[in-house]
Amino acid sequence: MTTERIDRASVGLRSERGPILLAVMLSVGLVAIDATILATAVPSVVDDLGGFTQFPWLFSIYLLAQAVSVPIYGKLADLRGRKPIMLVGVGLFLLGSVLCGFAWSMPALIAFRLVQGLGAGAIQPIGMTIVGDIYTVAERAKVQGYLASVWGISSFVGPTLGGLFSDFLSWRWIFFVNIPLGIAAAWALVRRFHENAVPRTSHRIDYAGAVLLAVGGSMLLLGLLEGGVMWSWDSTASIAILAGAVVLLTAFVVVERRAPEPVLPLWVLSRRVLNSANSAALLIGVLMIGLSTYVPLFAQSVLGTSALVAGFALAAMTLGWPIAASLAGRIYLRLGFRTTMLFGACIVVVGAGLLLTVGTESSVLHLAGACFVIGIGLGFSASPSVVAAQSSVEWQTRGVVTGANMFARSVGSAIGVAAFGAVANGVVAARLGDDHADLETLPGDVLAPAIHDVYYGAAGAAVLLVAAVLFMPNRIPEQPNRV
């Protein structure tokens, strides 16, 4: 691994590659703001369109579309180049945003969110892949801070814009605001990002593998997201969906073994560095969904704060993340990837322990402080894992590797939804019986122990994260870039 000193001016926004970095930041900003802006506007959307029982699908369908399309986009980026696939992603996201802004009913809005999700499935992994192409490992140590800052800023901008639009304009503007941002990103990519032409060779597209992965992955995520919510875990629907997912994903593995150019090569599952990075990504997905779902709920229903204050308590995590990510590069260049990730994972364990000390009499600052510590730990763990995975492969497979890492995080989020939901509902059912109201409507004295047990689950995931990063090699020979 190189130990060269990198001047921030040579890799920042004013450098020769700065416009490309800015285009990636703008593109990722579309996804980052969308992750938080809609939640604050849900009451206004329901008041206008109705469909209160259907609104969770605004988030589920987006997650499904994003998750299952990520590996496919990663493979296409390796075959066709990063630029066209990134532009397709931005275009789909903008199309979905415009359609969402003009939605006339809740089912229509849900359908258009699917289009948005398909766009997001390209933006985030291909953006990270572009960064891996144009910067060396040493340079990415600086660049990670820029990318992480996008999420930190979005954690404040998203909820604020969502509330302002809902209160003073219209919820529809939470989608229209994406248009200038997306156009600016696309313009910068077209004008300033010039990658070497992909050799014109004949490719055998793995259509069977892509279909099996998309359908099987969708069924798996659907079963995990809606099990215990739309239907009980032991219902015919739940068993059929999860069993179907197992059959289709097993068939996918068989097809990939024989495909000349598999959409997700099975060697991705056999390399030590990739297994460690993807396992860490999965557990980070579990932790993030546990915090983003239950921290605001605890702040509002147990501590009695407003929705805005609850949102800022969670934002403490996304504030700590970019701070750590901007510092992580200096550490892994000197001490190695495993050392840096292990340091971060241990901080996550400390933060999860602090979360367990939050009680019904605690202040919201106590809760936010625990989230901030966890965010610091995730910043030291997540960013180096992506850099390590990308650095271990050549240009021709970097898109697939990045896509697999992002897919693992999405699967982790779905597992977290299922596991934490089962834990919380199990505690509530033990006290009130199976026929109880939604968690959001429960009194604080009933909800507090349920969420506290969720925090135990998060602590368990943090310990597993420590175990996962122990398998990461400390030093990884950097493969040559092509762009």
CSV table of N, CA, C and O in Angstrom, one decimal, residues 264-336:
chain,number,residue,atom,x,y,z
A,264,LEU,N,-23.3,-11.8,-11.4
A,264,LEU,CA,-22.6,-11.7,-10.1
A,264,LEU,C,-21.7,-13.0,-10.0
A,264,LEU,O,-22.1,-14.0,-9.6
A,265,PRO,N,-20.5,-12.8,-10.4
A,265,PRO,CA,-19.5,-14.0,-10.4
A,265,PRO,C,-19.4,-14.5,-9.0
A,265,PRO,O,-19.3,-13.8,-8.0
A,266,LEU,N,-19.4,-15.8,-8.9
A,266,LEU,CA,-19.4,-16.5,-7.6
A,266,LEU,C,-18.0,-16.3,-6.9
A,266,LEU,O,-17.9,-16.6,-5.7
A,267,TRP,N,-17.0,-15.9,-7.6
A,267,TRP,CA,-15.7,-15.7,-7.0
A,267,TRP,C,-15.8,-14.5,-6.0
A,267,TRP,O,-15.0,-14.4,-5.1
A,268,VAL,N,-16.8,-13.7,-6.2
A,268,VAL,CA,-17.0,-12.6,-5.2
A,268,VAL,C,-17.3,-13.1,-3.8
A,268,VAL,O,-17.0,-12.4,-2.8
A,269,LEU,N,-17.8,-14.3,-3.7
A,269,LEU,CA,-18.1,-14.9,-2.5
A,269,LEU,C,-17.0,-15.8,-1.9
A,269,LEU,O,-17.2,-16.4,-0.8
A,270,SER,N,-15.9,-15.8,-2.6
A,270,SER,CA,-14.8,-16.7,-2.2
A,270,SER,C,-13.5,-16.0,-1.8
A,270,SER,O,-12.6,-16.7,-1.3
A,271,ARG,N,-13.5,-14.7,-1.9
A,271,ARG,CA,-12.3,-14.0,-1.6
A,271,ARG,C,-12.4,-13.4,-0.1
A,271,ARG,O,-13.4,-12.8,0.2
A,272,ARG,N,-11.3,-13.5,0.6
A,272,ARG,CA,-11.3,-13.1,2.0
A,272,ARG,C,-11.7,-11.7,2.2
A,272,ARG,O,-12.5,-11.3,3.0
A,273,VAL,N,-11.0,-10.8,1.4
A,273,VAL,CA,-11.2,-9.3,1.6
A,273,VAL,C,-12.7,-9.0,1.2
A,273,VAL,O,-13.3,-8.2,1.9
A,274,LEU,N,-13.2,-9.6,0.2
A,274,LEU,CA,-14.6,-9.3,-0.2
A,274,LEU,C,-15.6,-9.9,0.8
A,274,LEU,O,-16.6,-9.2,1.1
A,275,ASN,N,-15.4,-11.1,1.3
A,275,ASN,CA,-16.3,-11.6,2.3
A,275,ASN,C,-16.3,-10.8,3.6
A,275,ASN,O,-17.4,-10.6,4.2
A,276,SER,N,-15.1,-10.3,4.0
A,276,SER,CA,-15.1,-9.4,5.2
A,276,SER,C,-15.8,-8.1,4.9
A,276,SER,O,-16.6,-7.7,5.7
A,277,ALA,N,-15.5,-7.5,3.8
A,277,ALA,CA,-16.2,-6.2,3.4
A,277,ALA,C,-17.7,-6.4,3.3
A,277,ALA,O,-18.4,-5.5,3.8
A,278,ASN,N,-18.1,-7.4,2.7
A,278,ASN,CA,-19.6,-7.6,2.5
A,278,ASN,C,-20.3,-8.0,3.8
A,278,ASN,O,-21.4,-7.6,4.0
A,279,SER,N,-19.6,-8.8,4.6
A,279,SER,CA,-20.2,-9.1,5.9
A,279,SER,C,-20.3,-7.9,6.8
A,279,SER,O,-21.3,-7.6,7.5
A,280,ALA,N,-19.3,-7.0,6.7
A,280,ALA,CA,-19.3,-5.7,7.5
A,280,ALA,C,-20.5,-4.9,6.9
A,280,ALA,O,-21.2,-4.2,7.7
A,281,ALA,N,-20.6,-4.8,5.6
A,281,ALA,CA,-21.7,-4.0,5.0
A,281,ALA,C,-23.1,-4.5,5.4
A,281,ALA,O,-24.0,-3.7,5.7
A,282,LEU,N,-23.2,-5.8,5.5
A,282,LEU,CA,-24.5,-6.4,5.9
A,282,LEU,C,-24.8,-6.0,7.3
A,282,LEU,O,-26.0,-5.6,7.7
A,283,LEU,N,-23.9,-6.1,8.2
A,283,LEU,CA,-24.1,-5.7,9.6
A,283,LEU,C,-24.3,-4.2,9.8
A,283,LEU,O,-25.1,-3.8,10.7
A,284,ILE,N,-23.6,-3.4,9.0
A,284,ILE,CA,-23.8,-2.0,9.0
A,284,ILE,C,-25.2,-1.7,8.6
A,284,ILE,O,-25.9,-0.8,9.2
A,285,GLY,N,-25.8,-2.4,7.6
A,285,GLY,CA,-27.2,-2.2,7.2
A,285,GLY,C,-28.1,-2.6,8.3
A,285,GLY,O,-29.1,-1.9,8.6
A,286,VAL,N,-27.8,-3.6,9.1
A,286,VAL,CA,-28.6,-4.0,10.2
A,286,VAL,C,-28.7,-2.9,11.3
A,286,VAL,O,-29.7,-2.5,11.8
A,287,LEU,N,-27.5,-2.3,11.6
A,287,LEU,CA,-27.4,-1.3,12.6
A,287,LEU,C,-28.1,0.0,12.2
A,287,LEU,O,-28.8,0.6,13.0
A,288,MET,N,-27.9,0.4,10.9
A,288,MET,CA,-28.5,1.6,10.5
A,288,MET,C,-30.0,1.6,10.5
A,288,MET,O,-30.6,2.6,10.9
A,289,ILE,N,-30.6,0.5,10.1
A,289,ILE,CA,-32.0,0.4,10.1
A,289,ILE,C,-32.6,0.4,11.5
A,289,ILE,O,-33.6,0.9,11.8
A,290,GLY,N,-31.8,-0.3,12.4
A,290,GLY,CA,-32.3,-0.3,13.8
A,290,GLY,C,-32.3,1.1,14.4
A,290,GLY,O,-33.2,1.4,15.1
A,291,LEU,N,-31.3,1.9,14.1
A,291,LEU,CA,-31.2,3.2,14.6
A,291,LEU,C,-32.2,4.1,13.9
A,291,LEU,O,-33.0,4.8,14.6
A,292,SER,N,-32.3,4.1,12.6
A,292,SER,CA,-33.1,5.0,11.9
A,292,SER,C,-34.6,4.8,12.1
A,292,SER,O,-35.4,5.7,12.0
A,293,THR,N,-35.0,3.5,12.5
A,293,THR,CA,-36.4,3.2,12.8
A,293,THR,C,-36.8,3.5,14.2
A,293,THR,O,-37.8,4.0,14.5
A,294,TYR,N,-35.9,3.1,15.2
A,294,TYR,CA,-36.3,3.1,16.6
A,294,TYR,C,-35.8,4.2,17.4
A,294,TYR,O,-36.4,4.5,18.4
A,295,VAL,N,-34.7,4.9,17.0
A,295,VAL,CA,-34.3,6.1,17.7
A,295,VAL,C,-35.3,7.2,17.7
A,295,VAL,O,-35.7,7.8,18.7
A,296,PRO,N,-35.8,7.6,16.5
A,296,PRO,CA,-36.8,8.6,16.5
A,296,PRO,C,-38.1,8.2,17.2
A,296,PRO,O,-38.7,9.1,17.9
A,297,LEU,N,-38.5,7.0,17.1
A,297,LEU,CA,-39.7,6.5,17.8
A,297,LEU,C,-39.5,6.6,19.3
A,297,LEU,O,-40.4,7.0,20.0
A,298,PHE,N,-38.3,6.2,19.8
A,298,PHE,CA,-38.1,6.3,21.2
A,298,PHE,C,-38.1,7.8,21.7
A,298,PHE,O,-38.6,8.1,22.7
A,299,ALA,N,-37.4,8.6,20.9
A,299,ALA,CA,-37.4,10.0,21.3
A,299,ALA,C,-38.8,10.7,21.4
A,299,ALA,O,-39.1,11.4,22.3
A,300,GLN,N,-39.6,10.3,20.4
A,300,GLN,CA,-41.0,10.9,20.4
A,300,GLN,C,-41.9,10.3,21.4
A,300,GLN,O,-42.5,11.0,22.2
A,301,SER,N,-42.0,9.0,21.4
A,301,SER,CA,-43.0,8.3,22.1
A,301,SER,C,-42.6,8.0,23.6
A,301,SER,O,-43.5,7.9,24.5
A,302,VAL,N,-41.3,7.9,23.9
A,302,VAL,CA,-40.9,7.7,25.2
A,302,VAL,C,-40.4,8.9,25.9
A,302,VAL,O,-40.7,9.2,27.0
A,303,LEU,N,-39.5,9.7,25.2
A,303,LEU,CA,-38.9,10.9,25.8
A,303,LEU,C,-39.8,12.1,25.6
A,303,LEU,O,-39.6,13.2,26.2
A,304,GLY,N,-40.8,12.0,24.7
A,304,GLY,CA,-41.8,13.1,24.5
A,304,GLY,C,-41.3,14.3,23.7
A,304,GLY,O,-41.7,15.4,23.9
A,305,THR,N,-40.3,14.1,22.8
A,305,THR,CA,-39.8,15.2,22.0
A,305,THR,C,-40.7,15.3,20.8
A,305,THR,O,-41.6,14.5,20.5
A,306,SER,N,-40.5,16.4,20.0
A,306,SER,CA,-41.2,16.6,18.8
A,306,SER,C,-40.5,15.8,17.7
A,306,SER,O,-39.4,15.3,17.9
A,307,ALA,N,-41.2,15.7,16.5
A,307,ALA,CA,-40.6,14.9,15.4
A,307,ALA,C,-39.3,15.5,14.9
A,307,ALA,O,-38.4,14.8,14.5
A,308,LEU,N,-39.2,16.9,14.9
A,308,LEU,CA,-38.0,17.5,14.5
A,308,LEU,C,-36.9,17.2,15.4
A,308,LEU,O,-35.8,16.9,14.9
A,309,VAL,N,-37.1,17.3,16.7
A,309,VAL,CA,-36.0,17.0,17.6
A,309,VAL,C,-35.6,15.5,17.5
A,309,VAL,O,-34.4,15.2,17.6
A,310,ALA,N,-36.6,14.6,17.3
A,310,ALA,CA,-36.3,13.2,17.2
A,310,ALA,C,-35.4,13.0,15.9
A,310,ALA,O,-34.5,12.2,15.9
A,311,GLY,N,-35.7,13.7,14.9
A,311,GLY,CA,-34.9,13.6,13.6
A,311,GLY,C,-33.5,14.0,13.8
A,311,GLY,O,-32.5,13.4,13.3
A,312,PHE,N,-33.3,15.1,14.6
A,312,PHE,CA,-31.9,15.6,14.8
A,312,PHE,C,-31.2,14.7,15.8
A,312,PHE,O,-29.9,14.6,15.7
A,313,ALA,N,-31.9,14.0,16.6
A,313,ALA,CA,-31.2,13.0,17.5
A,313,ALA,C,-30.6,11.9,16.6
A,313,ALA,O,-29.4,11.5,16.8
A,314,LEU,N,-31.3,11.4,15.6
A,314,LEU,CA,-30.8,10.5,14.7
A,314,LEU,C,-29.7,11.1,13.8
A,314,LEU,O,-28.7,10.4,13.5
A,315,ALA,N,-29.9,12.3,13.5
A,315,ALA,CA,-28.9,13.0,12.6
A,315,ALA,C,-27.5,13.1,13.2
A,315,ALA,O,-26.5,13.2,12.5
A,316,ALA,N,-27.4,12.9,14.6
A,316,ALA,CA,-26.1,12.9,15.2
A,316,ALA,C,-25.3,11.7,14.7
A,316,ALA,O,-24.0,11.9,14.6
A,317,MET,N,-25.9,10.6,14.3
A,317,MET,CA,-25.2,9.5,13.8
A,317,MET,C,-24.6,9.9,12.4
A,317,MET,O,-23.4,9.6,12.1
A,318,THR,N,-25.4,10.5,11.6
A,318,THR,CA,-24.9,10.9,10.2
A,318,THR,C,-23.9,12.1,10.3
A,318,THR,O,-23.3,12.4,9.3
A,319,LEU,N,-23.9,12.7,11.4
A,319,LEU,CA,-22.9,13.8,11.6
A,319,LEU,C,-21.5,13.2,12.0
A,319,LEU,O,-20.5,13.6,11.5
A,320,GLY,N,-21.6,12.1,12.9
A,320,GLY,CA,-20.3,11.5,13.3
A,320,GLY,C,-19.7,10.7,12.2
A,320,GLY,O,-18.4,10.6,12.1
A,321,TRP,N,-20.5,10.1,11.3
A,321,TRP,CA,-20.0,9.3,10.2
A,321,TRP,C,-19.0,10.1,9.3
A,321,TRP,O,-17.9,9.6,9.1
A,322,PRO,N,-19.4,11.2,8.7
A,322,PRO,CA,-18.4,11.9,7.8
A,322,PRO,C,-17.2,12.4,8.5
A,322,PRO,O,-16.1,12.5,7.9
A,323,ILE,N,-17.3,12.7,9.8
A,323,ILE,CA,-16.1,13.2,10.5
A,323,ILE,C,-15.1,12.0,10.6
A,323,ILE,O,-13.9,12.2,10.3
A,324,ALA,N,-15.6,10.8,10.9
A,324,ALA,CA,-14.7,9.7,11.0
A,324,ALA,C,-14.2,9.3,9.6
A,324,ALA,O,-13.0,8.9,9.5
A,325,ALA,N,-15.1,9.3,8.6
A,325,ALA,CA,-14.7,8.9,7.3
A,325,ALA,C,-13.6,9.7,6.8
A,325,ALA,O,-12.7,9.3,6.1
A,326,SER,N,-13.6,11.0,7.1
A,326,SER,CA,-12.6,12.0,6.6
A,326,SER,C,-11.2,11.7,7.3
A,326,SER,O,-10.2,12.1,6.7
A,327,LEU,N,-11.3,11.1,8.5
A,327,LEU,CA,-10.0,10.8,9.2
A,327,LEU,C,-9.5,9.4,9.0
A,327,LEU,O,-8.4,9.1,9.2
A,328,ALA,N,-10.4,8.5,8.5
A,328,ALA,CA,-10.1,7.1,8.4
A,328,ALA,C,-9.0,6.8,7.4
A,328,ALA,O,-8.1,6.0,7.6
A,329,GLY,N,-8.9,7.6,6.3
A,329,GLY,CA,-7.9,7.4,5.3
A,329,GLY,C,-6.5,7.5,5.9
A,329,GLY,O,-5.6,6.8,5.5
A,330,ARG,N,-6.3,8.5,6.7
A,330,ARG,CA,-4.9,8.7,7.3
A,330,ARG,C,-4.5,7.5,8.1
A,330,ARG,O,-3.3,7.1,8.2
A,331,ILE,N,-5.5,6.8,8.8
A,331,ILE,CA,-5.2,5.7,9.6
A,331,ILE,C,-4.9,4.5,8.8
A,331,ILE,O,-3.9,3.7,9.0
A,332,TYR,N,-5.8,4.1,7.8
A,332,TYR,CA,-5.6,2.9,7.1
A,332,TYR,C,-4.4,3.0,6.1
A,332,TYR,O,-3.8,1.9,5.8
A,333,LEU,N,-4.0,4.2,5.8
A,333,LEU,CA,-2.7,4.3,5.0
A,333,LEU,C,-1.5,4.0,5.8
A,333,LEU,O,-0.5,3.4,5.3
A,334,ARG,N,-1.6,4.3,7.1
A,334,ARG,CA,-0.4,4.0,8.0
A,334,ARG,C,-0.5,2.7,8.7
A,334,ARG,O,0.5,2.0,8.8
A,335,LEU,N,-1.7,2.4,9.2
A,335,LEU,CA,-1.8,1.2,10.1
A,335,LEU,C,-2.5,0.0,9.4
A,335,LEU,O,-2.4,-1.1,9.9
A,336,GLY,N,-3.1,0.2,8.3
A,336,GLY,CA,-3.8,-0.9,7.5
A,336,GLY,C,-5.3,-0.9,7.7
A,336,GLY,O,-5.9,-0.2,8.6
